[in-house]
Amino acid sequence: MDDITLLKQASRQFHPSAEFVKNAAISGMDAYRALCAEAERDYQGFWARLARENLIWQKPFTKALDESDAPFYRWFEDGHLNVSYNCLDRHLVNGNADKTAIIFEADGGEVTRVTYRELHQKVCKLANGLKALGVNKGDRVVIYMPMSIEGIAAMQACARIGAIHSVVFGGFSAKSLQERIIDAGAVAVITSDEQVRGGKSLPLKSIVDQALEMGGCDEVRHVIVHRRTGNMTGQVAGRDLWLADLMAAQSELCEPEWVSAEHPLFILYTSGSTGTPKGVQHASGGFLLWAMLTMKWTFDLKPSDVFWCTADIGWVTGHSYIAYGPLAAGATEIVFEGVPTYPDAGRFWQMIEKHKATIFYTAPTAIRSLIKAADSNPDVHPQQYNLTSLRLLGSVGEPINPDAWLWYYKHIGREQCPIVDTFWQTETGGHMISPLPGATAMVPGSCTLPLPGIMIGVVDEAGRELPDGQGGILVVKRPWPSMIRDIWGDPQRFIKSYFPEELGGKLYLAGDGAIRDVDTGYFTITGRIDDVLNVSGHRMGTMEIESALVAHPLVAEAAVVGKPDTTTGESICAFVVLKRARPAGAEAQLIAAELRNWVAKEIGPIAKPKELRFGDNLPKTRSGKIMRRLLRLLAKGEAVTQDISTLENPAILEQLKEVS
Ligand code: WTA
């Protein structure tokens, strides 16, 4: 019997060690329940206490929550603070000025460390530079940068002057970047000449140039370029300038701009089931409170910890748990430029050993691909490395399957580290459902219990609460401080997407299905209930990919569905009807390759369909509706057993079984 099977049989629940419980911020289930009870008893008082205890206010708030314009909830609104002050300046006076804030490891392995004092100086210089260029409070700044100290400093500098950043992941195409610049109305773009990943240099600045050349980005006055590799083609005089030159002339002190807690901190674009990506808007006070507090609660952060979140700053995980939460909490954190498989698939383990990481937070996709790598190459197996510094593990972004959980627990955590399986979303700003490492008994595959103050429910399609054990729609029943405030420029879409009338207008709709266990009360996420795909923990709308495909001159019609994938969780499968006859053989291969590259150009390489199937048509009802449910079955290779009598063209199913 192998180890994993043994572990499975040993117990269904995994308990944190007595030692972990003893030292934890939330120690034991009674402490967890006491916090939940406090929130039940006096919801506003609970949040007000936490906001007062954890954040530094330049002007205290007098009221925690304003519900008068629901669902546009406002938290701590008459309080004034500055997010960057809360992340940096506070550590300069509490004895942590010379503590390492960031251990940066470049793709090639070079390490750069910055202390809180040095990071503060960098951020102040950059903030002063932005001000000198005329960037004002409330202006939008797009950040299109690789993982770097400068990328984080750019986010913090925006926060310092009250500018609203919108970070765009470096894997998005020029077109996606252009759309986001336009939607946000950005006045400046901060980028790098290139990024380096897996030993290769990839362009960034030239993609910014292309995006701006596509037109419509009329408000962009400045492109600020961080020199990463020194390879840059073309500078636009008067518009482009080097980050180092901008900073060189500036003072190391920058008085923070005190803003209302409700002042927008950032916009982050994410995919929905329909339309273009949504600009999720977050507020300064509530977002920071939860990013910081979950560092203490979920990650049990201690002053001596070395925290490593492997996400990219282009996603929400990189906002909450790289750029803001760890710094606000005064952590030392690792920031990694590269990829887990370069120079080999032992990179993560080697870095944990080298930097003595104590808390490690990654996505199930990474774990699954590293399991495969370790199985086929003993040299990169984690047992080759000394991982004894680790005391806590985390998982984020997609469901973690029990086998991956057990491997992570055994081989990375040596059966000593609790695993926090954190369920949350771009819109929620921070963790919503997760074990607390010093309290909750863990069950592989379940994100267990809501955090204190987070009121989760499972309802039916009319918003009626369902009994435990019956799967349904996951909702949040009360507003919470780090929730999305609006969709940038589209309040109607905000209401429709998140507080739909069908559910009564008061429940926050997450877009996921969930089931609550009868005995334990534990939640298990059953997957998206809309047309959003989760590929390698990256969120994508099927509609976006379909729109990209039909924009190609050869394509008449396209339907995209998700297909379960043992490594990436889900993969993209596209069914395509061409304007000409259905291709076969080598021609089909050629066109499929062409369409994949097309999607990469339209959206980004992460949106490339793994599988493309060509048909003369798509399965449709007599009223012309595409039957995606059937396409999902075909993608999985499963037989269609249900009644297809409502189908206009049943014969098409046979044809679409074939992969090109
Ligand atoms: C999924 C990422 C199961 C879910 C932080 C959610 C998860 C979407 C988990 C949000 C988890 C995230 N277990 N599913 N622990 N964490 N998800 O906005 O479908 O990129 O709605 O935020 O990822 O993805 P997003």
PDB file of C-alpha atoms in Angstrom, residues 87-102 113-121 330-332:
ATOM      1  CA  CYS A  87       2.164  48.976   5.092  1.00  0.00           C
ATOM      2  CA  LEU A  88       5.476  50.812   5.470  1.00  0.00           C
ATOM      3  CA  ASP A  89       5.741  53.817   7.767  1.00  0.00           C
ATOM      4  CA  ARG A  90       4.319  51.972  10.746  1.00  0.00           C
ATOM      5  CA  HIS A  91       7.287  49.596  10.703  1.00  0.00           C
ATOM      6  CA  LEU A  92       9.824  52.422  10.757  1.00  0.00           C
ATOM      7  CA  VAL A  93       8.808  53.401  14.267  1.00  0.00           C
ATOM      8  CA  ASN A  94       8.188  50.002  15.819  1.00  0.00           C
ATOM      9  CA  GLY A  95      11.727  48.662  15.599  1.00  0.00           C
ATOM     10  CA  ASN A  96      11.267  46.907  12.258  1.00  0.00           C
ATOM     11  CA  ALA A  97      12.909  49.486   9.995  1.00  0.00           C
ATOM     12  CA  ASP A  98      15.860  47.206   9.315  1.00  0.00           C
ATOM     13  CA  LYS A  99      13.834  44.024   9.064  1.00  0.00           C
ATOM     14  CA  THR A 100      13.873  42.456   5.600  1.00  0.00           C
ATOM     15  CA  ALA A 101      10.573  43.195   3.904  1.00  0.00           C
ATOM     16  CA  ILE A 102      11.235  41.423   0.603  1.00  0.00           C
ATOM     17  CA  ARG A 113      16.821  41.983  -0.259  1.00  0.00           C
ATOM     18  CA  VAL A 114      15.130  45.200   0.804  1.00  0.00           C
ATOM     19  CA  THR A 115      14.381  46.282   4.348  1.00  0.00           C
ATOM     20  CA  TYR A 116      11.253  48.155   5.342  1.00  0.00           C
ATOM     21  CA  ARG A 117      13.320  51.355   5.439  1.00  0.00           C
ATOM     22  CA  GLU A 118      14.654  50.794   1.908  1.00  0.00           C
ATOM     23  CA  LEU A 119      11.262  49.857   0.529  1.00  0.00           C
ATOM     24  CA  HIS A 120       9.777  52.957   2.122  1.00  0.00           C
ATOM     25  CA  GLN A 121      12.426  55.106   0.401  1.00  0.00           C
ATOM     26  CA  GLY A 330       5.249  43.386   8.931  1.00  0.00           C
ATOM     27  CA  ALA A 331       6.280  40.072   7.376  1.00  0.00           C
ATOM     28  CA  THR A 332       9.447  39.078   5.597  1.00  0.00           C
TER      29      THR A 332
END
